[in-house]
PDB file of C-alpha atoms in Angstrom:
ATOM      1  CA  MET J1180     -46.154  18.352  23.209  1.00 49.00           C
ATOM      2  CA  ASN J1181     -47.326  16.156  26.051  1.00 52.00           C
ATOM      3  CA  LEU J1182     -44.446  13.800  26.856  1.00 48.00           C
ATOM      4  CA  GLY J1183     -46.209  12.400  29.956  1.00 51.00           C
ATOM      5  CA  ILE J1184     -48.696  10.438  27.825  1.00 49.00           C
ATOM      6  CA  LYS J1185     -45.974   9.131  25.526  1.00 52.00           C
ATOM      7  CA  ARG J1186     -43.822   7.949  28.474  1.00 51.00           C
ATOM      8  CA  SER J1187     -46.756   6.216  30.170  1.00 51.00           C
ATOM      9  CA  SER J1188     -47.752   4.451  26.907  1.00 54.00           C
ATOM     10  CA  THR J1189     -44.172   3.275  26.419  1.00 56.00           C
ATOM     11  CA  ALA J1190     -43.952   2.081  30.030  1.00 54.00           C
ATOM     12  CA  GLY J1191     -47.263   0.206  29.664  1.00 50.00           C
ATOM     13  CA  PHE J1192     -46.103  -1.424  26.440  1.00 49.00           C
ATOM     14  CA  LEU J1193     -42.810  -2.481  28.039  1.00 50.00           C
ATOM     15  CA  ALA J1194     -44.653  -3.903  31.075  1.00 52.00           C
ATOM     16  CA  LEU J1195     -46.879  -6.003  28.790  1.00 44.00           C
ATOM     17  CA  LEU J1196     -43.860  -7.117  26.761  1.00 44.00           C
ATOM     18  CA  VAL J1197     -42.062  -8.266  29.931  1.00 47.00           C
ATOM     19  CA  PHE J1198     -45.208 -10.026  31.209  1.00 48.00           C
ATOM     20  CA  PHE J1199     -45.782 -12.010  27.988  1.00 45.00           C
ATOM     21  CA  THR J1200     -42.078 -12.815  27.709  1.00 47.00           C
ATOM     22  CA  LEU J1201     -41.999 -14.239  31.236  1.00 49.00           C
ATOM     23  CA  PHE J1202     -45.395 -15.936  31.325  1.00 46.00           C
ATOM     24  CA  GLY J1203     -46.215 -16.555  27.679  1.00 44.00           C
ATOM     25  CA  ALA J1204     -49.294 -15.530  25.826  1.00 42.00           C
ATOM     26  CA  VAL J1205     -52.566 -16.954  27.014  1.00 38.00           C
ATOM     27  CA  LYS J1206     -53.468 -19.819  24.697  1.00 39.00           C
ATOM     28  CA  PRO J1207     -57.047 -20.951  24.186  1.00 42.00           C
ATOM     29  CA  ALA J1208     -57.869 -24.549  25.128  1.00 43.00           C
ATOM     30  CA  GLN J1209     -56.894 -26.839  22.302  1.00 55.00           C
ATOM     31  CA  ALA J1210     -59.825 -28.286  20.423  1.00 67.00           C
ATOM     32  CA  GLY J1211     -59.608 -32.002  19.844  1.00 82.00           C
ATOM     33  CA  SER J1212     -59.495 -34.023  16.674  1.00 91.00           C
ATOM     34  CA  THR J1213     -62.343 -35.973  15.154  1.00 97.00           C
ATOM     35  CA  ILE J1214     -61.146 -39.510  14.538  1.00 98.00           C
ATOM     36  CA  GLN J1215     -63.256 -41.432  12.021  1.00 98.00           C
ATOM     37  CA  VAL J1216     -63.209 -45.211  12.532  1.00 98.00           C
ATOM     38  CA  ASN J1217     -63.356 -47.064   9.189  1.00 98.00           C
ATOM     39  CA  ASP J1218     -63.206 -50.724  10.244  1.00 97.00           C
ATOM     40  CA  PHE J1219     -65.464 -52.968  12.330  1.00 97.00           C
ATOM     41  CA  ALA J1220     -62.722 -55.534  13.089  1.00 97.00           C
ATOM     42  CA  ASP J1221     -60.524 -55.311  16.187  1.00 97.00           C
ATOM     43  CA  ARG J1222     -57.275 -54.613  14.335  1.00 94.00           C
ATOM     44  CA  TYR J1223     -54.145 -53.485  16.132  1.00 94.00           C
ATOM     45  CA  HIS J1224     -51.814 -50.923  14.498  1.00 96.00           C
ATOM     46  CA  ASP J1225     -52.748 -51.770  10.898  1.00 97.00           C
ATOM     47  CA  PRO J1226     -51.759 -48.701   8.822  1.00 97.00           C
ATOM     48  CA  ASP J1227     -54.526 -49.390   6.284  1.00 97.00           C
ATOM     49  CA  TYR J1228     -57.399 -49.203   8.795  1.00 98.00           C
ATOM     50  CA  CYS J1229     -58.608 -47.113  11.696  1.00 98.00           C
ATOM     51  CA  SER J1230     -60.139 -49.573  14.165  1.00 98.00           C
ATOM     52  CA  LEU J1231     -61.961 -48.497  17.316  1.00 98.00           C
ATOM     53  CA  ARG J1232     -59.047 -49.804  19.425  1.00 98.00           C
ATOM     54  CA  ASP J1233     -56.512 -47.737  17.440  1.00 98.00           C
ATOM     55  CA  ALA J1234     -58.780 -44.659  17.493  1.00 98.00           C
ATOM     56  CA  ILE J1235     -58.922 -44.804  21.300  1.00 98.00           C
ATOM     57  CA  GLU J1236     -55.148 -45.247  21.469  1.00 97.00           C
ATOM     58  CA  SER J1237     -54.682 -42.270  19.084  1.00 97.00           C
ATOM     59  CA  ALA J1238     -56.816 -40.175  21.437  1.00 97.00           C
ATOM     60  CA  ASN J1239     -54.991 -41.463  24.538  1.00 96.00           C
ATOM     61  CA  LYS J1240     -51.505 -40.799  23.120  1.00 96.00           C
ATOM     62  CA  ASN J1241     -52.301 -37.738  20.973  1.00 96.00           C
ATOM     63  CA  SER J1242     -50.439 -39.396  18.126  1.00 96.00           C
ATOM     64  CA  LYS J1243     -51.192 -41.326  14.941  1.00 97.00           C
ATOM     65  CA  VAL J1244     -51.875 -45.025  15.606  1.00 98.00           C
ATOM     66  CA  GLY J1245     -52.571 -47.506  12.806  1.00 97.00           C
ATOM     67  CA  GLY J1246     -54.577 -45.768  10.099  1.00 98.00           C
ATOM     68  CA  CYS J1247     -56.129 -43.246  12.525  1.00 98.00           C
ATOM     69  CA  THR J1248     -55.434 -39.530  12.629  1.00 96.00           C
ATOM     70  CA  ALA J1249     -53.548 -38.201  15.636  1.00 95.00           C
ATOM     71  CA  GLY J1250     -55.567 -37.083  18.607  1.00 91.00           C
ATOM     72  CA  THR J1251     -55.173 -33.606  20.095  1.00 92.00           C
ATOM     73  CA  GLY J1252     -56.873 -32.288  23.203  1.00 88.00           C
ATOM     74  CA  THR J1253     -60.381 -33.628  23.852  1.00 93.00           C
ATOM     75  CA  ASP J1254     -61.044 -35.901  20.889  1.00 97.00           C
ATOM     76  CA  THR J1255     -64.233 -37.206  19.325  1.00 98.00           C
ATOM     77  CA  ILE J1256     -64.342 -40.695  17.851  1.00 98.00           C
ATOM     78  CA  SER J1257     -67.048 -41.020  15.216  1.00 97.00           C
ATOM     79  CA  LEU J1258     -68.628 -44.428  14.559  1.00 98.00           C
ATOM     80  CA  GLU J1259     -70.960 -45.341  11.711  1.00 96.00           C
ATOM     81  CA  ALA J1260     -73.799 -47.827  12.251  1.00 96.00           C
ATOM     82  CA  GLY J1261     -72.632 -51.432  12.624  1.00 96.00           C
ATOM     83  CA  ASN J1262     -70.975 -53.895  15.017  1.00 96.00           C
ATOM     84  CA  TYR J1263     -67.529 -52.881  16.268  1.00 97.00           C
ATOM     85  CA  GLN J1264     -65.756 -55.968  17.562  1.00 96.00           C
ATOM     86  CA  VAL J1265     -63.643 -56.113  20.723  1.00 96.00           C
ATOM     87  CA  SER J1266     -61.984 -59.481  20.210  1.00 93.00           C
ATOM     88  CA  ASP J1267     -58.204 -59.167  20.577  1.00 92.00           C
ATOM     89  CA  PRO J1268     -57.281 -61.417  23.539  1.00 88.00           C
ATOM     90  CA  LEU J1269     -53.729 -60.051  23.616  1.00 90.00           C
ATOM     91  CA  HIS J1270     -54.910 -56.466  24.254  1.00 92.00           C
ATOM     92  CA  GLY J1271     -58.279 -57.185  25.924  1.00 91.00           C
ATOM     93  CA  GLU J1272     -60.624 -54.381  26.914  1.00 94.00           C
ATOM     94  CA  LEU J1273     -60.714 -50.954  25.285  1.00 96.00           C
ATOM     95  CA  TYR J1274     -58.700 -48.743  27.653  1.00 95.00           C
ATOM     96  CA  ILE J1275     -59.469 -45.011  27.882  1.00 96.00           C
ATOM     97  CA  ASN J1276     -57.128 -42.616  29.688  1.00 94.00           C
ATOM     98  CA  SER J1277     -57.861 -39.197  28.183  1.00 94.00           C
ATOM     99  CA  ASN J1278     -60.745 -36.773  27.680  1.00 95.00           C
ATOM    100  CA  LEU J1279     -62.814 -38.395  24.968  1.00 96.00           C
ATOM    101  CA  THR J1280     -66.223 -38.496  23.301  1.00 98.00           C
ATOM    102  CA  ILE J1281     -67.368 -41.555  21.337  1.00 98.00           C
ATOM    103  CA  VAL J1282     -70.405 -40.931  19.131  1.00 98.00           C
ATOM    104  CA  GLY J1283     -72.399 -43.584  17.282  1.00 97.00           C
ATOM    105  CA  LYS J1284     -75.558 -43.523  15.165  1.00 94.00           C
ATOM    106  CA  GLY J1285     -78.015 -45.048  17.658  1.00 91.00           C
ATOM    107  CA  ASN J1286     -78.500 -47.892  20.123  1.00 87.00           C
ATOM    108  CA  GLN J1287     -81.014 -50.227  18.494  1.00 84.00           C
ATOM    109  CA  GLY J1288     -82.073 -51.873  15.261  1.00 81.00           C
ATOM    110  CA  THR J1289     -80.083 -52.408  12.100  1.00 82.00           C
ATOM    111  CA  GLN J1290     -79.009 -48.768  11.954  1.00 85.00           C
ATOM    112  CA  GLY J1291     -77.545 -48.806  15.465  1.00 90.00           C
ATOM    113  CA  THR J1292     -73.921 -48.663  16.571  1.00 93.00           C
ATOM    114  CA  TYR J1293     -72.821 -51.593  18.720  1.00 94.00           C
ATOM    115  CA  ILE J1294     -69.546 -52.154  20.547  1.00 93.00           C
ATOM    116  CA  VAL J1295     -69.516 -55.925  20.993  1.00 93.00           C
ATOM    117  CA  ALA J1296     -67.048 -57.992  23.014  1.00 93.00           C
ATOM    118  CA  ASP J1297     -66.311 -61.411  21.541  1.00 90.00           C
ATOM    119  CA  LEU J1298     -67.514 -64.328  23.675  1.00 76.00           C
ATOM    120  CA  ASN J1299     -63.965 -65.705  23.804  1.00 80.00           C
ATOM    121  CA  LEU J1300     -62.410 -62.423  24.964  1.00 83.00           C
ATOM    122  CA  GLY J1301     -63.091 -63.058  28.653  1.00 86.00           C
ATOM    123  CA  ASP J1302     -62.869 -59.351  29.471  1.00 90.00           C
ATOM    124  CA  ARG J1303     -65.062 -56.285  29.871  1.00 91.00           C
ATOM    125  CA  VAL J1304     -65.740 -54.081  26.865  1.00 94.00           C
ATOM    126  CA  MET J1305     -64.294 -50.822  28.187  1.00 94.00           C
ATOM    127  CA  HIS J1306     -62.175 -49.624  31.120  1.00 92.00           C
ATOM    128  CA  ILE J1307     -61.757 -45.955  31.985  1.00 91.00           C
ATOM    129  CA  ASP J1308     -58.429 -45.333  33.752  1.00 86.00           C
ATOM    130  CA  PRO J1309     -58.970 -44.836  37.481  1.00 74.00           C
ATOM    131  CA  THR J1310     -55.649 -43.090  38.099  1.00 77.00           C
ATOM    132  CA  LEU J1311     -56.541 -39.967  36.131  1.00 75.00           C
ATOM    133  CA  LYS J1312     -59.091 -38.165  38.272  1.00 73.00           C
ATOM    134  CA  GLY J1313     -60.952 -35.458  36.442  1.00 79.00           C
ATOM    135  CA  ILE J1314     -60.905 -36.834  32.906  1.00 89.00           C
ATOM    136  CA  THR J1315     -64.222 -36.615  31.105  1.00 93.00           C
ATOM    137  CA  VAL J1316     -65.580 -39.402  28.924  1.00 95.00           C
ATOM    138  CA  LYS J1317     -68.854 -39.110  27.035  1.00 97.00           C
ATOM    139  CA  LEU J1318     -70.474 -41.986  25.169  1.00 97.00           C
ATOM    140  CA  SER J1319     -73.512 -41.298  23.018  1.00 97.00           C
ATOM    141  CA  ASN J1320     -75.827 -43.047  20.581  1.00 96.00           C
ATOM    142  CA  LEU J1321     -74.517 -46.589  20.944  1.00 96.00           C
ATOM    143  CA  ALA J1322     -74.911 -49.952  22.675  1.00 96.00           C
ATOM    144  CA  ILE J1323     -72.268 -51.839  24.670  1.00 96.00           C
ATOM    145  CA  THR J1324     -72.682 -55.590  24.964  1.00 94.00           C
ATOM    146  CA  GLY J1325     -70.955 -58.945  25.350  1.00 93.00           C
ATOM    147  CA  GLY J1326     -68.493 -58.070  28.118  1.00 92.00           C
ATOM    148  CA  ASP J1327     -67.600 -60.872  30.537  1.00 91.00           C
ATOM    149  CA  LYS J1328     -65.471 -60.050  33.573  1.00 88.00           C
ATOM    150  CA  SER J1329     -66.606 -62.940  35.777  1.00 82.00           C
ATOM    151  CA  ASP J1330     -63.553 -62.544  38.005  1.00 82.00           C
ATOM    152  CA  GLY J1331     -63.953 -58.779  38.514  1.00 81.00           C
ATOM    153  CA  ASP J1332     -66.116 -55.681  38.263  1.00 82.00           C
ATOM    154  CA  GLY J1333     -67.753 -53.910  35.357  1.00 84.00           C
ATOM    155  CA  GLY J1334     -68.677 -56.354  32.599  1.00 88.00           C
ATOM    156  CA  GLY J1335     -69.608 -53.644  30.086  1.00 92.00           C
ATOM    157  CA  ILE J1336     -67.795 -50.587  31.443  1.00 92.00           C
ATOM    158  CA  LEU J1337     -65.545 -50.198  34.456  1.00 89.00           C
ATOM    159  CA  ASN J1338     -65.139 -46.575  35.491  1.00 87.00           C
ATOM    160  CA  GLY J1339     -62.535 -46.670  38.243  1.00 78.00           C
ATOM    161  CA  HIS J1340     -60.754 -49.350  40.250  1.00 66.00           C
ATOM    162  CA  GLU J1341     -61.788 -52.993  40.559  1.00 59.00           C
ATOM    163  CA  ASP J1342     -62.343 -52.275  44.265  1.00 50.00           C
ATOM    164  CA  LEU J1343     -64.408 -49.079  44.354  1.00 46.00           C
ATOM    165  CA  ALA J1344     -64.587 -49.251  48.157  1.00 44.00           C
ATOM    166  CA  ALA J1345     -60.906 -48.271  48.233  1.00 42.00           C
ATOM    167  CA  ASP J1346     -61.665 -44.768  46.946  1.00 45.00           C
ATOM    168  CA  SER J1347     -65.156 -44.040  45.709  1.00 48.00           C
ATOM    169  CA  ASP J1348     -64.030 -40.755  44.106  1.00 58.00           C
ATOM    170  CA  ASP J1349     -61.419 -42.524  42.006  1.00 60.00           C
ATOM    171  CA  ARG J1350     -63.182 -42.440  38.667  1.00 70.00           C
ATOM    172  CA  ALA J1351     -63.674 -40.302  35.601  1.00 81.00           C
ATOM    173  CA  ASN J1352     -66.605 -38.052  34.836  1.00 89.00           C
ATOM    174  CA  LEU J1353     -68.603 -40.459  32.666  1.00 91.00           C
ATOM    175  CA  THR J1354     -71.694 -39.398  30.726  1.00 94.00           C
ATOM    176  CA  LEU J1355     -73.879 -41.906  28.895  1.00 95.00           C
ATOM    177  CA  GLU J1356     -76.305 -40.251  26.482  1.00 96.00           C
ATOM    178  CA  ASN J1357     -78.694 -42.506  24.566  1.00 96.00           C
ATOM    179  CA  VAL J1358     -76.503 -45.525  25.454  1.00 96.00           C
ATOM    180  CA  VAL J1359     -77.740 -49.029  26.220  1.00 95.00           C
ATOM    181  CA  VAL J1360     -75.448 -51.328  28.235  1.00 94.00           C
ATOM    182  CA  TYR J1361     -76.809 -54.883  28.136  1.00 93.00           C
ATOM    183  CA  GLY J1362     -75.818 -58.543  27.970  1.00 93.00           C
ATOM    184  CA  ASN J1363     -72.642 -58.090  30.027  1.00 92.00           C
ATOM    185  CA  GLN J1364     -71.507 -60.182  33.012  1.00 90.00           C
ATOM    186  CA  ALA J1365     -69.279 -59.423  35.971  1.00 88.00           C
ATOM    187  CA  GLY J1366     -68.470 -60.948  39.329  1.00 83.00           C
ATOM    188  CA  SER J1367     -69.712 -57.807  41.111  1.00 69.00           C
ATOM    189  CA  ASN J1368     -70.538 -54.119  40.535  1.00 56.00           C
ATOM    190  CA  THR J1369     -71.981 -54.948  37.129  1.00 52.00           C
ATOM    191  CA  VAL J1370     -72.509 -52.250  34.537  1.00 54.00           C
TER     192      VAL J1370
END
């Protein structure tokens, strides 16, 4: 009998057991949820609908908001073709503060996906939180229009602070893929 091999196997097993007990098992990165928006109106916390605003909040908070499924990790919000309204003056712009992908069906014609700010909103369409360096936001196959931030920056999308001169690195990693941003107004730094 060779007891040397048995002792070394037992010692190795015990070392691994102590390591995983102290440091935990390595967990793979958590895949995100797909949140399917089912309403074009700008509803807020309506349990019967999943509006775009509530879908973004579900992704930001990693919890169920309104009729939307809870976000987890890096989420994907799926939009069918149509006009998604941003019209709630109480809550204003769509505010993103987590890793997120928003995917539409296209950026033109009757089969396109449009995120449209109401003329009376008086705000930009979308603001990506400038305090969370390193978050990644991807927008694809959609159009963003109607934003009006006459007293500030970024009529359609603001990625960072109002005053980008303060810290030019203070913004998220933003990717626009097959996205048209048009018909927006801002006092400066218009996008």
